[in-house]
Coordinates of C-alpha atoms and ligand atoms in Angstrom, one line a residue:
M1 CA 1.0 -21.6 -11.1
G2 CA 0.5 -18.1 -11.7
R3 CA 2.7 -14.8 -11.5
V4 CA 5.0 -14.1 -8.7
A5 CA 3.0 -11.0 -6.4
L6 CA 4.4 -9.3 -3.2
V7 CA 2.4 -7.0 -1.2
T8 CA 3.9 -5.3 1.1
G9 CA 2.2 -4.9 4.9
G10 CA 0.2 -7.9 3.7
T11 CA -0.6 -9.5 6.5
R12 CA -3.7 -7.4 8.1
G13 CA -5.9 -5.0 6.8
I14 CA -6.1 -3.3 3.8
G15 CA -3.0 -5.7 2.7
A16 CA -3.9 -8.7 3.8
A17 CA -7.4 -8.7 1.5
I18 CA -5.4 -7.5 -1.3
A19 CA -3.2 -11.0 -1.0
R20 CA -6.4 -13.2 -0.2
A21 CA -8.0 -11.6 -3.3
L22 CA -4.6 -12.3 -5.9
K23 CA -3.9 -15.8 -3.9
D24 CA -8.1 -16.6 -5.2
A25 CA -7.2 -15.2 -8.3
G26 CA -4.1 -17.9 -9.4
Y27 CA -1.7 -15.5 -8.3
A28 CA 1.5 -17.0 -6.1
V29 CA 1.1 -14.1 -3.7
A30 CA 4.1 -13.1 -0.9
A31 CA 3.1 -11.1 2.1
N32 CA 5.6 -8.5 4.1
F33 CA 5.0 -7.9 7.6
G34 CA 7.0 -5.0 10.2
G35 CA 6.4 -6.9 13.3
N36 CA 3.7 -9.0 15.5
E37 CA 4.9 -11.8 13.9
E38 CA 2.4 -14.1 16.5
A39 CA -0.5 -12.3 13.7
A40 CA 1.7 -12.6 11.0
N41 CA 2.7 -16.6 11.1
A42 CA -1.6 -17.1 12.1
F43 CA -2.3 -15.4 8.9
A44 CA 0.6 -17.6 7.1
E45 CA -1.5 -21.2 8.5
E46 CA -4.8 -19.6 7.7
T47 CA -4.6 -18.6 3.9
G48 CA -1.6 -20.6 2.5
I49 CA 0.5 -17.1 2.3
P50 CA 4.0 -17.5 2.8
V51 CA 4.9 -14.2 5.0
Y52 CA 8.0 -12.4 5.4
R53 CA 9.1 -10.0 7.9
W54 CA 11.2 -7.0 7.3
D55 CA 11.2 -3.3 7.9
V56 CA 9.7 -2.2 3.8
S57 CA 12.1 1.3 5.2
D58 CA 15.5 0.3 5.3
Y59 CA 17.1 -0.8 2.0
D60 CA 19.2 -3.2 3.1
A61 CA 16.4 -5.3 5.0
C62 CA 14.1 -5.0 1.8
A63 CA 16.7 -5.8 -0.5
E64 CA 17.0 -9.3 1.7
G65 CA 13.8 -9.8 1.5
V66 CA 13.4 -9.6 -2.1
A67 CA 15.9 -11.6 -2.4
R68 CA 14.5 -14.3 0.4
V69 CA 10.8 -13.7 -1.7
E70 CA 12.3 -14.5 -5.1
A71 CA 14.6 -17.6 -4.3
D72 CA 10.9 -19.0 -2.9
L73 CA 8.7 -18.2 -5.1
G74 CA 10.8 -16.8 -8.2
P75 CA 10.9 -13.3 -9.3
I76 CA 8.4 -10.5 -8.7
E77 CA 6.1 -9.3 -11.3
I78 CA 3.5 -7.8 -9.2
L79 CA 4.3 -5.0 -6.6
I80 CA 1.9 -3.7 -3.9
N81 CA 3.2 -0.9 -2.2
N82 CA 0.5 -1.1 0.7
A83 CA 2.6 -0.6 4.0
G84 CA 2.3 1.8 5.7
I85 CA 1.8 4.4 9.0
T86 CA 0.0 6.7 10.2
R87 CA 1.8 9.4 13.5
D88 CA -0.9 12.2 14.1
A89 CA -0.4 15.6 15.0
F90 CA -0.8 19.5 14.3
L91 CA 2.0 20.1 12.9
H92 CA 2.8 23.0 15.3
K93 CA 2.8 19.8 17.9
M94 CA 4.6 17.3 15.6
T95 CA 8.3 16.2 16.8
P96 CA 10.8 15.3 13.9
E97 CA 10.6 11.6 14.6
M98 CA 6.5 11.5 13.7
W99 CA 7.8 12.7 10.5
R100 CA 10.4 11.2 10.2
A101 CA 9.0 8.1 10.5
V102 CA 5.9 8.0 8.5
I103 CA 8.0 9.8 5.4
A104 CA 9.9 5.9 5.9
V105 CA 7.6 4.0 6.1
D106 CA 5.1 5.2 3.7
L107 CA 7.5 6.9 0.9
D108 CA 11.2 5.5 1.3
S109 CA 9.8 2.4 1.3
V110 CA 8.2 2.9 -2.3
F111 CA 11.9 3.8 -3.6
N112 CA 13.4 1.3 -1.9
M113 CA 10.4 -1.7 -3.2
C114 CA 10.5 -0.6 -6.7
R115 CA 14.7 0.4 -6.9
L116 CA 14.8 -3.2 -6.3
I117 CA 12.4 -4.7 -8.3
I118 CA 12.2 -2.1 -11.3
P119 CA 15.7 -4.2 -12.8
G120 CA 14.2 -7.5 -13.2
M121 CA 10.5 -5.9 -14.6
R122 CA 12.8 -4.1 -17.1
E123 CA 14.5 -7.3 -17.9
R124 CA 11.5 -9.7 -18.0
G125 CA 9.5 -7.0 -20.1
F126 CA 6.5 -7.4 -17.8
G127 CA 5.4 -5.6 -14.4
R128 CA 2.8 -4.4 -12.4
I129 CA 3.6 -2.4 -9.8
V130 CA 0.5 -0.2 -7.6
N131 CA 0.7 2.0 -4.5
V132 CA -1.6 2.3 -1.9
S133 CA -1.5 5.9 -1.9
S134 CA -4.8 8.0 0.5
V135 CA -8.0 10.6 -0.2
N136 CA -5.5 12.6 2.4
A137 CA -3.0 13.0 -0.4
Q138 CA -5.3 14.6 -2.6
K139 CA -7.4 16.4 -0.1
G140 CA -5.5 17.8 2.7
Q141 CA -6.3 16.3 5.9
M142 CA -5.3 18.6 9.6
G143 CA -3.3 16.1 11.9
Q144 CA -1.5 14.5 8.7
T145 CA 1.2 17.0 7.2
N146 CA 3.5 14.0 7.1
Y147 CA 1.2 11.5 5.9
A148 CA -0.7 13.7 3.8
A149 CA 2.8 14.8 2.2
A150 CA 4.4 11.7 1.8
K151 CA 0.7 9.5 0.4
A152 CA 1.0 13.0 -2.4
G153 CA 4.7 11.8 -2.6
M154 CA 4.2 8.8 -4.1
I155 CA 1.1 10.1 -6.3
G156 CA 4.2 12.0 -8.1
F157 CA 6.7 9.2 -7.8
T158 CA 3.7 6.9 -9.9
K159 CA 3.3 9.5 -12.7
S160 CA 7.6 9.6 -12.7
L161 CA 8.3 5.8 -13.1
A162 CA 4.7 5.1 -15.3
Q163 CA 6.2 7.0 -18.2
E164 CA 10.3 5.4 -17.3
V165 CA 8.5 1.7 -17.7
A166 CA 6.0 2.5 -20.2
A167 CA 7.4 1.4 -23.1
K168 CA 8.7 -2.1 -21.2
G169 CA 5.3 -3.5 -20.0
I170 CA 5.6 -2.6 -16.7
T171 CA 2.2 -0.3 -15.6
V172 CA 2.7 1.5 -12.1
N173 CA -0.6 2.5 -10.5
A174 CA -1.5 4.4 -7.4
I175 CA -4.7 3.8 -5.7
T176 CA -6.4 6.4 -3.0
P177 CA -8.3 4.6 -0.9
G178 CA -11.2 7.2 1.5
Y179 CA -11.5 6.1 5.2
C180 CA -11.9 1.9 5.2
E181 CA -12.6 -0.3 8.3
T182 CA -9.0 -1.7 9.5
D183 CA -7.0 -0.9 12.4
M184 CA -5.4 2.2 11.6
V185 CA -8.9 3.8 11.3
R186 CA -10.5 1.8 14.6
A187 CA -7.6 3.7 16.2
V188 CA -9.2 7.2 14.9
P189 CA -11.9 8.0 18.5
E190 CA -15.5 6.9 17.8
K191 CA -16.4 10.2 18.7
V192 CA -14.4 11.6 15.3
L193 CA -15.5 9.0 13.4
N194 CA -19.0 9.4 13.8
E195 CA -19.5 12.7 14.2
R196 CA -16.9 14.2 11.5
I197 CA -15.4 11.4 9.2
L198 CA -18.4 9.6 8.3
P199 CA -20.9 12.6 7.9
Q200 CA -18.1 13.4 4.9
I201 CA -18.4 10.3 2.8
P202 CA -21.5 10.3 0.5
V203 CA -22.4 6.7 1.0
G204 CA -22.4 6.6 4.0
R205 CA -20.2 4.1 5.5
L206 CA -16.3 3.1 5.7
A207 CA -15.3 0.4 2.7
Q208 CA -14.4 -2.4 3.5
P209 CA -10.6 -3.6 2.6
E210 CA -11.7 -6.3 -0.1
E211 CA -13.3 -3.4 -2.0
I212 CA -10.2 -2.2 -2.7
A213 CA -8.5 -5.5 -3.3
R214 CA -11.0 -5.6 -5.5
A215 CA -8.6 -2.5 -7.5
V216 CA -6.0 -3.9 -7.3
L217 CA -6.9 -7.1 -9.1
F218 CA -8.0 -5.0 -12.3
L219 CA -4.9 -2.9 -12.3
V220 CA -2.6 -5.8 -12.0
D221 CA -4.6 -8.1 -14.8
D222 CA -2.1 -8.8 -17.6
D223 CA -5.0 -6.8 -19.8
A224 CA -4.6 -4.3 -17.8
G225 CA -1.5 -3.3 -20.0
F226 CA -2.8 0.2 -20.6
I227 CA -3.8 1.9 -17.5
T228 CA -0.4 3.4 -16.5
G229 CA 0.1 6.5 -14.3
A230 CA -3.6 6.4 -12.9
T231 CA -4.7 7.8 -9.8
L232 CA -8.0 5.8 -9.1
A233 CA -9.9 7.1 -6.2
I234 CA -11.7 4.5 -3.8
N235 CA -13.5 7.1 -1.7
G236 CA -16.9 6.3 -1.3
G237 CA -17.8 9.7 -3.1
Q238 CA -15.9 12.1 -0.3
Y239 CA -13.3 13.3 -2.5
M240 CA -13.9 13.9 -6.9
A241 CA -10.2 14.9 -7.8
Ligands
NAI1 P1 -2.9 -1.2 9.0 O1 -1.8 -0.6 10.0 O2 -4.2 -2.4 9.4 O3 -1.6 -3.0 8.3 C1 -0.5 -1.8 8.2 C2 0.6 -2.9 7.9 O4 1.7 -2.6 7.1 C3 1.0 -4.0 8.6 O5 0.8 -5.0 8.0 C4 2.2 -3.7 9.0 O6 2.7 -5.0 9.2 C5 2.9 -3.1 8.1 N1 3.5 -2.1 8.0 C6 3.8 -1.4 8.9 N2 5.0 -0.5 9.0 C7 5.7 -1.8 8.5 C8 7.4 -1.3 8.3 N3 8.3 -0.5 8.3 N4 7.9 -2.5 7.6 C9 6.4 -3.2 6.7 N5 5.8 -3.4 7.0 C10 5.0 -2.2 7.6 O7 -3.3 -0.4 7.9 P2 -3.8 -0.4 6.6 O8 -5.4 0.6 6.9 O9 -4.4 -2.1 6.3 O10 -3.7 0.5 5.5 C11 -3.0 -0.1 4.9 C12 -2.1 0.8 3.5 O11 -3.3 1.8 3.0 C13 -1.5 2.1 4.2 O12 -0.2 2.3 3.0 C14 -2.5 3.3 4.5 O13 -1.9 4.4 5.0 C15 -3.5 3.1 3.5 N6 -5.0 4.1 3.6 C16 -5.7 3.2 4.4 C17 -6.7 3.8 4.8 C18 -7.8 3.0 5.7 O14 -9.1 3.7 6.6 N7 -7.4 2.4 6.7 C19 -7.0 5.1 3.7 C20 -6.2 5.6 2.9 C21 -5.1 4.9 2.9

């Protein structure tokens, strides 16, 4: 059996594509999810990937979840921080709850999961962490001050942790996907998608989740040990940092 990989929010959308790609490549994969138990169980049945429910914004729940995964599969050697939510509104209409929910799920979760998993990686002298940020962290997006702040926070976190653990055989990278065909983007009104978003993407279409998974597979490879602290854009040319 290959190395043990955990994907947060790994039962649908981009996370599910990452979990499937890792499994197909021979990794022993666990997928975390936040809700919709029925859909997660259907995913587990179809793919054979075990699924674990916990809230990634809750530190104690993460501790308990990580312990369950490690009891079942062994030490986590690869961590993909993919779980995320949006609560879009212009700032003058954004409630403190919308702000806090996004910071908690999209950014606190990265601290929670890395804080729990990094000590074991340090001890064993190997680890691969990929943080799923967003093109909107780099270019900004009206209606997403909360989301862009959380996703940009992930990039600073990535670069800092990468420096701390580089000598321990652990790499920490961020990816910044552009608009990808998942439930998150299906929630965007079609008019906004066709008239405002698609014209900004030189490739002329949305990404498929599998195209994001390819990049993750590349970054977690044993042979990718010299790539760390990087921010890899996968956005169809929408924004070139
Ligand atoms: P999605 O909404 O289809 O899936 C999100 C996943 O996160 C689900 O599996 C859900 O269960 C999980 N999740 C949400 N809250 C959670 C919580 N509190 N605890 C545990 N799990 C939780 O989203 P999608 O589109 O697949 O996005 C995945 C990641 O990629 C997110 O971080 C998102 O911000 C990012 N992203 C998505 C883009 C897109 O166009 N779809 C573009 C750029 C980044």
